[in-house]
XYZ file of C-alpha atoms in Angstrom:
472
model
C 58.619 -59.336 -16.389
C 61.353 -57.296 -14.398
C 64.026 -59.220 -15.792
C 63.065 -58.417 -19.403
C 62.921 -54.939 -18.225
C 66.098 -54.863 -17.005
C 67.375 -56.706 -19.835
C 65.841 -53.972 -22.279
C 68.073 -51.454 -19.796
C 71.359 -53.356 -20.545
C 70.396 -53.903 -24.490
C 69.396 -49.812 -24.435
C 72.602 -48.947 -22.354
C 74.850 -51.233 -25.008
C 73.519 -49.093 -27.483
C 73.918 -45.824 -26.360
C 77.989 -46.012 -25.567
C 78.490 -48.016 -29.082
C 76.841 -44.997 -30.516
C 78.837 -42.624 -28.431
C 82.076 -44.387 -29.327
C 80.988 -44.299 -32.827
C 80.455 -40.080 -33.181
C 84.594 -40.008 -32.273
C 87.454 -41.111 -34.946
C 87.398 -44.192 -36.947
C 90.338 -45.612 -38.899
C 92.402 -44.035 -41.668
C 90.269 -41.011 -41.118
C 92.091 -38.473 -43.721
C 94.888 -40.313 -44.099
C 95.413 -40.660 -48.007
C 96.169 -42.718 -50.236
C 94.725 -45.948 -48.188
C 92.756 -43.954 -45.706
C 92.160 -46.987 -43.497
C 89.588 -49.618 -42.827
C 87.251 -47.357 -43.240
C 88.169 -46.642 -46.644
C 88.311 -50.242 -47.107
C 84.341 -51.389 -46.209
C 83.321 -48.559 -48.352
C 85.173 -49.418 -51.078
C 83.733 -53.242 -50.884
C 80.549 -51.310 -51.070
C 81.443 -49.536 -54.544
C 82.990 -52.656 -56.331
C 80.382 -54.986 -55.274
C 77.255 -52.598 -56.417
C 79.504 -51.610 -59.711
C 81.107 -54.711 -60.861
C 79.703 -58.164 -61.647
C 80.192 -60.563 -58.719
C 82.561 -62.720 -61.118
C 84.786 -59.440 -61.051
C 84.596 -58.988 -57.255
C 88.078 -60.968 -56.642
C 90.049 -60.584 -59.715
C 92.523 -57.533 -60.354
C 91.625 -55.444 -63.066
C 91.124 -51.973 -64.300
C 87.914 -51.205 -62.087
C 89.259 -53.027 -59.132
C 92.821 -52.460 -57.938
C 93.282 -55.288 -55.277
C 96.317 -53.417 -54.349
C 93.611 -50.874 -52.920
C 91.885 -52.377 -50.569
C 90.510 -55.528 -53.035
C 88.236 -57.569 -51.332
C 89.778 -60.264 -49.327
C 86.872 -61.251 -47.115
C 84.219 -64.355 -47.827
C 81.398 -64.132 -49.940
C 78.929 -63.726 -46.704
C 80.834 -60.595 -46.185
C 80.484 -59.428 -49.684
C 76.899 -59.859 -50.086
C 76.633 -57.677 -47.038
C 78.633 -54.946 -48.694
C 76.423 -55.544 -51.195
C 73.289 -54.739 -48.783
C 74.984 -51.885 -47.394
C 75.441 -50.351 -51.254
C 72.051 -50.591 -51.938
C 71.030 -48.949 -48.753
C 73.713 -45.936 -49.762
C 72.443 -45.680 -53.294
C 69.705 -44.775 -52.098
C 70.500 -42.025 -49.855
C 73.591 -40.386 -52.299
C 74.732 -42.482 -55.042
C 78.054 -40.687 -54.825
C 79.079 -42.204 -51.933
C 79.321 -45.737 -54.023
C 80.540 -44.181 -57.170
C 82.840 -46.283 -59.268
C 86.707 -44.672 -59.001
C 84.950 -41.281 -57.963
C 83.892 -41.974 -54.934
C 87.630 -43.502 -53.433
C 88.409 -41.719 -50.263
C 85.160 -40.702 -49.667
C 84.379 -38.809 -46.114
C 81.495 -36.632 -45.188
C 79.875 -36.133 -41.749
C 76.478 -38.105 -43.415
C 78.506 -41.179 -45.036
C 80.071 -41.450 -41.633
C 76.956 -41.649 -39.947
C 75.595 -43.782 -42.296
C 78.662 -46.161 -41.881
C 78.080 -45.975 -38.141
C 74.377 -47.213 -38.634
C 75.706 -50.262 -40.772
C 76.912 -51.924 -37.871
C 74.411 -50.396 -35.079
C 71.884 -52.058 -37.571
C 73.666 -55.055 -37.169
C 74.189 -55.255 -33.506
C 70.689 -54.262 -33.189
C 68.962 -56.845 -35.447
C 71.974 -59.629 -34.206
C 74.379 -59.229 -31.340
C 72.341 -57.672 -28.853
C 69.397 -60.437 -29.443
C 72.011 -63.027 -29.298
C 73.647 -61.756 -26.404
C 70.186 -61.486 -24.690
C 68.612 -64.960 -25.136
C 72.433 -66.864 -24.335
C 72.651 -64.749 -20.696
C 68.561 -65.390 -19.934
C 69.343 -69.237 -21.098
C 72.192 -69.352 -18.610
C 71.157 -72.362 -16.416
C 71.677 -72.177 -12.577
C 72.078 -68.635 -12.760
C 70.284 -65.961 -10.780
C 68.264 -63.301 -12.579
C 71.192 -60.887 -11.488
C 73.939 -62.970 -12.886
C 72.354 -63.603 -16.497
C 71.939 -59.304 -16.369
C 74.933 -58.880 -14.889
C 76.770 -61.243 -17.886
C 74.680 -59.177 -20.296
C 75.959 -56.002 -19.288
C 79.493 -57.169 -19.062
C 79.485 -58.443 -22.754
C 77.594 -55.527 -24.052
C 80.457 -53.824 -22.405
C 83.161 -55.649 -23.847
C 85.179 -52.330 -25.332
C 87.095 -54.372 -28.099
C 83.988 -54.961 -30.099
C 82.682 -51.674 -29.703
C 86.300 -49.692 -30.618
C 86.880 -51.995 -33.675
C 83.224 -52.495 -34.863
C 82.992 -48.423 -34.512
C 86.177 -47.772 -35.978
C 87.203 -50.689 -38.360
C 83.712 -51.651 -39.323
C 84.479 -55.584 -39.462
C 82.894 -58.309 -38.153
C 84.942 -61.564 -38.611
C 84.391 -65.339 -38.467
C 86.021 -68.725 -38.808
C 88.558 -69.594 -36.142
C 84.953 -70.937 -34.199
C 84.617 -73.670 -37.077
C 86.454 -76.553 -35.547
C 84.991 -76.856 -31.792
C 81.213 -76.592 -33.939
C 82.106 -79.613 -35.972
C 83.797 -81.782 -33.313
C 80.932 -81.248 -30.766
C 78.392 -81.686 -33.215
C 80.166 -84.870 -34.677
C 80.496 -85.932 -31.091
C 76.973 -85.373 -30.531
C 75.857 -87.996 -33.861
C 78.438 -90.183 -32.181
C 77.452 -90.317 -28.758
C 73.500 -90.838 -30.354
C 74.864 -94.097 -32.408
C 75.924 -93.750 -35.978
C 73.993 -97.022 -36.642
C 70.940 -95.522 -35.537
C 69.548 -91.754 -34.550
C 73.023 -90.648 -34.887
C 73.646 -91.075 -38.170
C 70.288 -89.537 -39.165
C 71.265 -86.256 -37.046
C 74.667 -86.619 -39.032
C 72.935 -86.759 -42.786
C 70.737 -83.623 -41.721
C 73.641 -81.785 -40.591
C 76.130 -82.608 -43.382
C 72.736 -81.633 -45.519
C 72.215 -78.342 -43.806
C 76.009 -77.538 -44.160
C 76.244 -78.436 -47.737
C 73.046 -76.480 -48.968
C 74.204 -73.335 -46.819
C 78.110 -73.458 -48.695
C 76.083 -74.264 -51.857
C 74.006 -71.258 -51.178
C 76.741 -68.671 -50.339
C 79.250 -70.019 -52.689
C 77.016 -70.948 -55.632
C 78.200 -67.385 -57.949
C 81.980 -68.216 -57.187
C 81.954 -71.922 -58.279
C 81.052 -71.314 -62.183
C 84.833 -71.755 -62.598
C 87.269 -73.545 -61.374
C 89.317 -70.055 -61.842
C 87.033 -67.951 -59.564
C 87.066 -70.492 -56.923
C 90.948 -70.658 -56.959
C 91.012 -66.965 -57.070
C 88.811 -66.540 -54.299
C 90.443 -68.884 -51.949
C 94.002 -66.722 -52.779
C 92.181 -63.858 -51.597
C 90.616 -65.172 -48.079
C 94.472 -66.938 -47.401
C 97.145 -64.356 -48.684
C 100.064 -66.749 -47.816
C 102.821 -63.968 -50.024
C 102.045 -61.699 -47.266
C 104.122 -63.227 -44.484
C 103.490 -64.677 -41.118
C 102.619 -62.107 -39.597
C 101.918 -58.403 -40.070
C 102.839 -54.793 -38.052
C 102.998 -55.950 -34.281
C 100.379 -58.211 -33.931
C 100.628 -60.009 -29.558
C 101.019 -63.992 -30.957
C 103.855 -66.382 -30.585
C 105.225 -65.280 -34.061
C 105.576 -61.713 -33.592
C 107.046 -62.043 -29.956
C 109.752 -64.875 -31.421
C 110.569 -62.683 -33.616
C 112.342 -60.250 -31.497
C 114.208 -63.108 -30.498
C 114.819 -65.294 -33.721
C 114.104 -63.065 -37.470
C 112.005 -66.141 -38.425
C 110.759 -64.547 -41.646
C 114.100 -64.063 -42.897
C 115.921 -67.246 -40.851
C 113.075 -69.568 -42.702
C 111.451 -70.035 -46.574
C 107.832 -69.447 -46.661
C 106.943 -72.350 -47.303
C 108.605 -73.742 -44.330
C 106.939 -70.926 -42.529
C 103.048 -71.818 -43.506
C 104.035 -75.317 -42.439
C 105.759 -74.830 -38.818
C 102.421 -71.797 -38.279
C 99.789 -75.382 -39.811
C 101.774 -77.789 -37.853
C 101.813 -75.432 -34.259
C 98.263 -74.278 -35.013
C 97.087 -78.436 -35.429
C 99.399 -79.263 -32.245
C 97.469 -76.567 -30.138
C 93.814 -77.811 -31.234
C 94.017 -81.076 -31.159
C 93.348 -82.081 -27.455
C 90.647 -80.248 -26.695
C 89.105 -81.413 -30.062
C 89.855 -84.794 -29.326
C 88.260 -84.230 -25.966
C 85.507 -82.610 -27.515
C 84.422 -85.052 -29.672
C 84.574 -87.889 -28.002
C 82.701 -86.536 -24.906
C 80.814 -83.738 -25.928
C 78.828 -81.242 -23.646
C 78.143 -77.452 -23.335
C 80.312 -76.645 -21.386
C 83.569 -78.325 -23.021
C 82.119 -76.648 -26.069
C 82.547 -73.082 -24.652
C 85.958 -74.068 -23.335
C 86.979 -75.494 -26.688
C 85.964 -71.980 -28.218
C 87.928 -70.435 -26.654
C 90.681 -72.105 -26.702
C 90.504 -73.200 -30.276
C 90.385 -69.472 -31.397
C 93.053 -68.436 -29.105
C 95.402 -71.238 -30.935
C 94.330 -69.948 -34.258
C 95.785 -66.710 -33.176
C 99.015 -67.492 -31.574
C 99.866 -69.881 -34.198
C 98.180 -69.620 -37.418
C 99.442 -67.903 -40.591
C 98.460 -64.245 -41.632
C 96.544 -62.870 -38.407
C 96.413 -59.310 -37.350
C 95.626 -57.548 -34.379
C 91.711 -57.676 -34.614
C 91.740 -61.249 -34.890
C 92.088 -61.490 -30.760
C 88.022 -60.695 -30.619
C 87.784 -63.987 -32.383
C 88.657 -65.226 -29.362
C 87.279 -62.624 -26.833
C 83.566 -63.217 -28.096
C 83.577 -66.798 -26.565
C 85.474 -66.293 -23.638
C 82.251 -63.125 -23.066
C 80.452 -66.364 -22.801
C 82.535 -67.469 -20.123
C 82.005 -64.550 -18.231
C 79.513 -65.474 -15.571
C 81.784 -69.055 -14.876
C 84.694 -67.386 -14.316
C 84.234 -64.038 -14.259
C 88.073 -63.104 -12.651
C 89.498 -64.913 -15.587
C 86.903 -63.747 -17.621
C 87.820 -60.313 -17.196
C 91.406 -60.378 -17.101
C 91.639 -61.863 -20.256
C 89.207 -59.631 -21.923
C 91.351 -56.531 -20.368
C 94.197 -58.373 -22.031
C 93.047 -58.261 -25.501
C 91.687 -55.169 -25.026
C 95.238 -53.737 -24.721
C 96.901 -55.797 -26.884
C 95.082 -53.423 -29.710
C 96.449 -50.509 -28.302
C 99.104 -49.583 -30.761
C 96.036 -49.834 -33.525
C 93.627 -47.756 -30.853
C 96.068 -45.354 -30.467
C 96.726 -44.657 -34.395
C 93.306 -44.454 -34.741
C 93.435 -41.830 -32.331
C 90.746 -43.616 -30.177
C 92.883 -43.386 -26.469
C 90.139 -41.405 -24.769
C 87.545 -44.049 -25.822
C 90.295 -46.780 -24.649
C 90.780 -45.459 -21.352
C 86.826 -44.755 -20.695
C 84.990 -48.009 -21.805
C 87.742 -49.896 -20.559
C 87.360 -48.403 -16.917
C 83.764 -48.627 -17.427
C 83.760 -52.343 -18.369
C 86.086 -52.816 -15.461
C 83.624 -51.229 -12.810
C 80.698 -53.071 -14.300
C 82.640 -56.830 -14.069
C 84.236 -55.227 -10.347
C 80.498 -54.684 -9.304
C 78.466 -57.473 -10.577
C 80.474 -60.481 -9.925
C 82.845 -59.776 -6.757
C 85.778 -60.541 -9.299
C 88.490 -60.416 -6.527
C 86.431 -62.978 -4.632
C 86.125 -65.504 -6.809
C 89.362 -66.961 -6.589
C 88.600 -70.497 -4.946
C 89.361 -73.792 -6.778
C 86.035 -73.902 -7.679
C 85.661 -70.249 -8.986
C 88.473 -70.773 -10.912
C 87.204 -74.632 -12.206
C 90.236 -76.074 -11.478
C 88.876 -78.409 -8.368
C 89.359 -81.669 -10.902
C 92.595 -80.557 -11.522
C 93.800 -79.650 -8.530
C 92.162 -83.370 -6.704
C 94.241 -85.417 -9.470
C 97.099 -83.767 -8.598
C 96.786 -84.119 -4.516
C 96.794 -87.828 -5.108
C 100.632 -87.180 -6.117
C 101.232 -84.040 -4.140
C 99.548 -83.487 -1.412
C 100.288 -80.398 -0.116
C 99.333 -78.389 -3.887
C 96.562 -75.845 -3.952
C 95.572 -73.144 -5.796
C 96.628 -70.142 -4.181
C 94.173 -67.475 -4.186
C 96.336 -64.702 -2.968
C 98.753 -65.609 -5.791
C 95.952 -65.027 -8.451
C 94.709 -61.605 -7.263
C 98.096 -60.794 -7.369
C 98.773 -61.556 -10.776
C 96.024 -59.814 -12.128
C 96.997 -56.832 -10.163
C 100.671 -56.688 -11.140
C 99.007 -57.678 -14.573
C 97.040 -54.738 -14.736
C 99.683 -52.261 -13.657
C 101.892 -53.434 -15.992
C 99.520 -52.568 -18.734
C 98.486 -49.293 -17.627
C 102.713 -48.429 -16.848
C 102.570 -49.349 -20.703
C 99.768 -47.576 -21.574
C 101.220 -44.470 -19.894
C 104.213 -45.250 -22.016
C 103.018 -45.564 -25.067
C 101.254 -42.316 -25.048
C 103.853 -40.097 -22.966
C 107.350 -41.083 -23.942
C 109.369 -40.909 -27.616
C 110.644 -44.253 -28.303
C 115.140 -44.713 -28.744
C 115.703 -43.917 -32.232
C 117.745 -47.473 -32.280
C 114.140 -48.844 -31.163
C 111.127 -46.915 -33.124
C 108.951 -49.898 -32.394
C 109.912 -50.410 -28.823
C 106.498 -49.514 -26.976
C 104.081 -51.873 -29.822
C 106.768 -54.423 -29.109
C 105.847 -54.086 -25.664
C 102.525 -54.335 -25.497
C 102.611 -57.294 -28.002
C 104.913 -59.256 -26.474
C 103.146 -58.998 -22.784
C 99.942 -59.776 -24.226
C 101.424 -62.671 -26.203
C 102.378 -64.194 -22.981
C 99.377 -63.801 -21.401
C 97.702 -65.321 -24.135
C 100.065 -68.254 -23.834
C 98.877 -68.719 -20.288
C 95.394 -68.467 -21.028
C 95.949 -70.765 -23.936
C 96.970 -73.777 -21.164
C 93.861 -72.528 -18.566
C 91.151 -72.931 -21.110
C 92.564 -76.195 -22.285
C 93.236 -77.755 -18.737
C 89.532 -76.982 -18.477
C 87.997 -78.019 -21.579
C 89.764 -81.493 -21.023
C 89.013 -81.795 -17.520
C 85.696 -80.334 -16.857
C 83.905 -84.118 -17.348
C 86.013 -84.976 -14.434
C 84.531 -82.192 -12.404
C 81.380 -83.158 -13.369
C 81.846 -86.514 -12.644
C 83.121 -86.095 -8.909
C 80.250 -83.372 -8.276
C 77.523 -86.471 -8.793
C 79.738 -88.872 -7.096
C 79.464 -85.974 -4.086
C 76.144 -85.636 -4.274
């Protein structure tokens, strides 16, 4: 009973700072003529009440996909769809068609606000409840102390509250290879391949569901597909912390290479940077590899892939939250690390004083509940496996845990020297982009090192396991 109590506490305080972030400045607030994300999930809200959903991807004169046309998957659509009905209801103005574009009023921003507490409420939260009180060999304390800490997690709460998006599909891969590996390790000559059949059911009815209005024609689906991959927009847009934007500073890749040649290097790095932990996943499947693979998976998809933009890191911070009690040093350093790598986008949304504040909070919190600077052992850090391979070659190698502490403490200096930076000094007039450069460039290389942690652990952790029964 006390730990749902004090569960309720961590869902209620979760609540009340996304609501307190959400009363200050959201995106593209009167900025004309885009006006901003904001702008943009309202407007998905007008065409898809207005227009027939065989309209909802096509150009034409009701719906200028140069402003803001809807690029996101159907799921996404229906919800805008939700969210109109909802609004038509309390002022149909807000969802006029053509009237209504650049809409802002104190009520439509609350109402905006609500679409997503809504959905935190009747989602997230819930979700993020019942995976910290599932936690296995965790104390009470730890599965309320990981709740807090992802509740916490500012990135969601600045770009939900500000941006309005919730996004999805870099997670695909690690589902299907640990659920494949799963109707493998059963036998696909017996239980196996009946768990297989239901799932490839159960996926095929749920596309069939979602994508049943958009498959009429072979024309919408082609269309629709353009939309979710816009390939003639580049690599890579404004100053986005992956591997393409940092080489770039370097090597002018989007002028040095075609685009086709482009899309292929971005598939073939993006497939190269998967595929072991997918191989490992499938073909020895368990929880734990799963989370890894997450991570890592997602983390690839935004180094390497085509098209991604600075939001897309929380693709990859949602699974390492899950992480958080396992490693919580790592945990949080890397969640710090995303956090900032936004700041060029935080700070033109005007959102620095919300930055610096659920930032230090979230940093307390993960400080006070898990000891962060003392978990810096092998085993804190679940390298043990890796580190007893590599004594049977080198002896004398250890993970240093004075060395780690010290990196994240030069780490996070470094970002708040930036930080200070980016908010206190003009950039050379040779350099306009010099501070976003920056900050995109050191995340991208911490990103690169996380990138080789999560994998060394998602292919190693059966090892661990291994050795800790052999122990016992």
């Amino acid at each position: 009973m006390e730990k749902w109590s004090l569960m309720t506490i961590a869902a209620l305080l979760g609540l009340t700072v996304r609501w307190t972030v959400s009363l200050g400045s959201y995106s593209g607030a009167a900025k004309p003529p885009m006006y901003g994300d904001y702008e943009a999930q309202r407007h998905w809200q007008e065409v898809t009440y207005n227009l027939p959903v065989r309209q909802w991807y096509f150009n034409s004169s009701d719906n200028d996909l140069q402003y803001w046309g809807l690029d996101y998957p159907p799921l996404t659509a229906y919800h805008s769809l939700l969210c109109a009905y909802v609004a038509k209801l309390i002022d149909p103005s807000w969802i006029a068609l053509h009237t209504s574009r650049g809409y802002e009023s104190q009520p439509h921003k609350l109402f905006m606000r609500a679409t997503v507490l809504v959905a935190d409420l009747l989602v997230y939260i819930p979700a993020v409840i019942l995976y910290c009180c599932c936690l296995k060999e965790s104390s009470t304390k730890k599965k309320i102390s990981s709740a807090l800490c992802i509740l916490l997690y500012p990135g969601l709460i600045l770009i939900d509250y500000g941006h309005f998006q919730q996004m999805e599909l870099y997670h695909s891969l690690p589902f299907f290879c640990y659920l494949l590996g799963k109707c493998f390790k059963k036998g696909l000559m017996g239980k196996g391949l009946l768990l297989l059949m239901k799932l490839g059911f159960t996926v095929v009815v749920s596309f069939a569901l979602c994508w049943f209005p958009f498959c009429t024609e072979l024309e919408q689906i082609s269309q629709v597909f353009r939309r979710l991959f816009p390939v003639d927009r580049g690599l890579f847009e404004d100053k986005v912390a992956n591997f393409w934007c940092t080489l770039s500073v370097l090597f002018k890749i989007k002028t040095a290479l075609p685009p086709g040649a482009q899309l292929k290097l971005s598939f073939a790095l993006t497939f190269l940077s998967v595929l072991p932990s997918s191989i490992k996943l499938t073909l020895q499947p368990s929880l734990k590899g799963f989370k890894y693979s997450l991570a890592g998976c997602a983390l690839s998809f935004f180094l390497f892939s085509f098209q991604v933009h600075e939001k897309s890191i929380l693709l990859v911070s949602i699974p390492v939250c899950l992480l958080i009690s396992e490693i919580p040093l790592m945990s949080t350093w890397f969640l710090l690390v995303s956090n900032f790598s936004m700041l060029p986008l935080l700070l033109k949304d005007g959102l620095l004083l919300s930055y610096i504040v659920t930032t230090l909070a979230f940093v307390t919190v993960c400080a006070a509940s898990f000891s962060i600077f003392e978990k810096t052992s092998e085993d804190d850090l679940q390298l043990k496996a890796l580190s007893t391979f590599i004594r049977r070659y080198i002896p004398w190698f250890k993970i240093f845990p004075k060395v780690i502490k010290i990196s994240f403490l030069v780490s996070v200096i470094l970002m708040g020297i930036l930080t200070l930076m980016n908010v206190t000094l003009d950039p050379p007039q040779r350099l306009p982009d010099l501070f976003p450069l920056a900050v995109s460039a050191v995340s991208c290389l911490h990103f690169l090192f996380f990138l080789l942690y999560f994998n060394i652990i998602a292919i190693w952790e059966s090892r661990g396991s291994q050795n800790q029964k052999k122990t016992s």
